[in-house]
């Protein structure tokens, strides 16, 4: 189907995290690509060799050299990066900077396109997106999932100093260079609208969403998930599915598991991988816990099969001010699968969950509060099921990713200069 004259004919996406990696950007760009392809828009993707979150290069890929492939109608160019899945901040910065550097070669060769969409964080990759947009002479849309370096500083992963100052310079340059900036939450919109290099006219809202056709209620019968969960599959299972990193405060789940270990009907499963996994497994061993299992990462399209075994899911966050404006993407698949969410955090998502009656919101980093919520849902299967049904209805009504992307894309395209619309 040829694209409408109202839309760009070809779009280039620059992102570090992409299929087949289990990440929020992977889900986001899958929805964007499906929507754009349905409108006849050609999509090119510049990304790295998949290695997130484990830091190990995925099977079937080479750690070095340029690689190209096609997936769901998008042409993907993969550039080498320094794989890293640990917690060392300097190696993490090298991981971020390595793809920003190697992907510049794509800008030197040039990719013919009408619009560039670049993801931040990692912040250095925004510079690569700027280079691609300038090389092609087209507008840049910068998607800002988190405000760096502020988030890293609030979490204690980075301290004020020369590095933070240079990252802020990079942040300001990226905002100035973007034609539009997209953000996932109202709180982040307010912060960027107040930034002197962004502003309200440049900032747009592209909320996280979910594909209800991929994430939907299923029977708890998948053989692979049954084997992975073992004897915990028959318990009232409380599950976390996502990256096991510093931002998630997952020690709260381990400590809550210790508080409810007296109840043999309750179990816990962490489905995912990341830099904090080894530390959390050691913590669980030190506490002598036999009611918790670390499953490892599964592909995004397999998560629903695991969620089918959950009484509820847990979405914990660190207790930092910036996360008040966060809507964790991992909440939406759980709701779409009709599973209530215990949200350990404050702000927008906590208010939404309480208002819609699709879960329980508790204070962040409070194992006792989490344990109380777990005991409540473990003792009330019917109540948990009703919460899950309300969550599914809310997710389908408000967070269908295809509909969200289409509304955003129509508004964005209408504001583009004629040349970027291929006219």
PDB file of C-alpha atoms in Angstrom, residues 235-237 310-312 339-340 374-389:
ATOM      1  CA  UNK A 235       0.846 -21.891  44.292  1.00  0.00           C
ATOM      2  CA  UNK A 236      -0.682 -18.425  44.489  1.00  0.00           C
ATOM      3  CA  UNK A 237       2.156 -17.050  42.401  1.00  0.00           C
ATOM      4  CA  UNK A 310       0.325 -15.498  38.232  1.00  0.00           C
ATOM      5  CA  UNK A 311      -2.224 -14.593  40.889  1.00  0.00           C
ATOM      6  CA  UNK A 312      -0.872 -11.052  40.477  1.00  0.00           C
ATOM      7  CA  UNK A 339      -3.655 -10.003  36.081  1.00  0.00           C
ATOM      8  CA  UNK A 340      -3.901  -7.450  38.904  1.00  0.00           C
ATOM      9  CA  UNK A 374       0.435 -10.269  48.785  1.00  0.00           C
ATOM     10  CA  UNK A 375      -1.314 -11.955  51.710  1.00  0.00           C
ATOM     11  CA  UNK A 376      -4.518 -10.099  50.824  1.00  0.00           C
ATOM     12  CA  UNK A 377      -4.581 -11.307  47.211  1.00  0.00           C
ATOM     13  CA  UNK A 378      -3.366 -14.799  48.098  1.00  0.00           C
ATOM     14  CA  UNK A 379      -6.391 -15.169  50.379  1.00  0.00           C
ATOM     15  CA  UNK A 380      -8.888 -13.726  47.870  1.00  0.00           C
ATOM     16  CA  UNK A 381      -8.664 -15.446  44.486  1.00  0.00           C
ATOM     17  CA  UNK A 382     -12.076 -14.145  43.398  1.00  0.00           C
ATOM     18  CA  UNK A 383     -11.160 -10.581  44.325  1.00  0.00           C
ATOM     19  CA  UNK A 384      -7.885 -10.854  42.427  1.00  0.00           C
ATOM     20  CA  UNK A 385      -9.751 -12.197  39.393  1.00  0.00           C
ATOM     21  CA  UNK A 386     -12.178  -9.261  39.486  1.00  0.00           C
ATOM     22  CA  UNK A 387      -9.279  -6.805  39.681  1.00  0.00           C
ATOM     23  CA  UNK A 388      -7.682  -8.522  36.704  1.00  0.00           C
ATOM     24  CA  UNK A 389     -10.861  -8.311  34.632  1.00  0.00           C
TER      25      UNK A 389
END
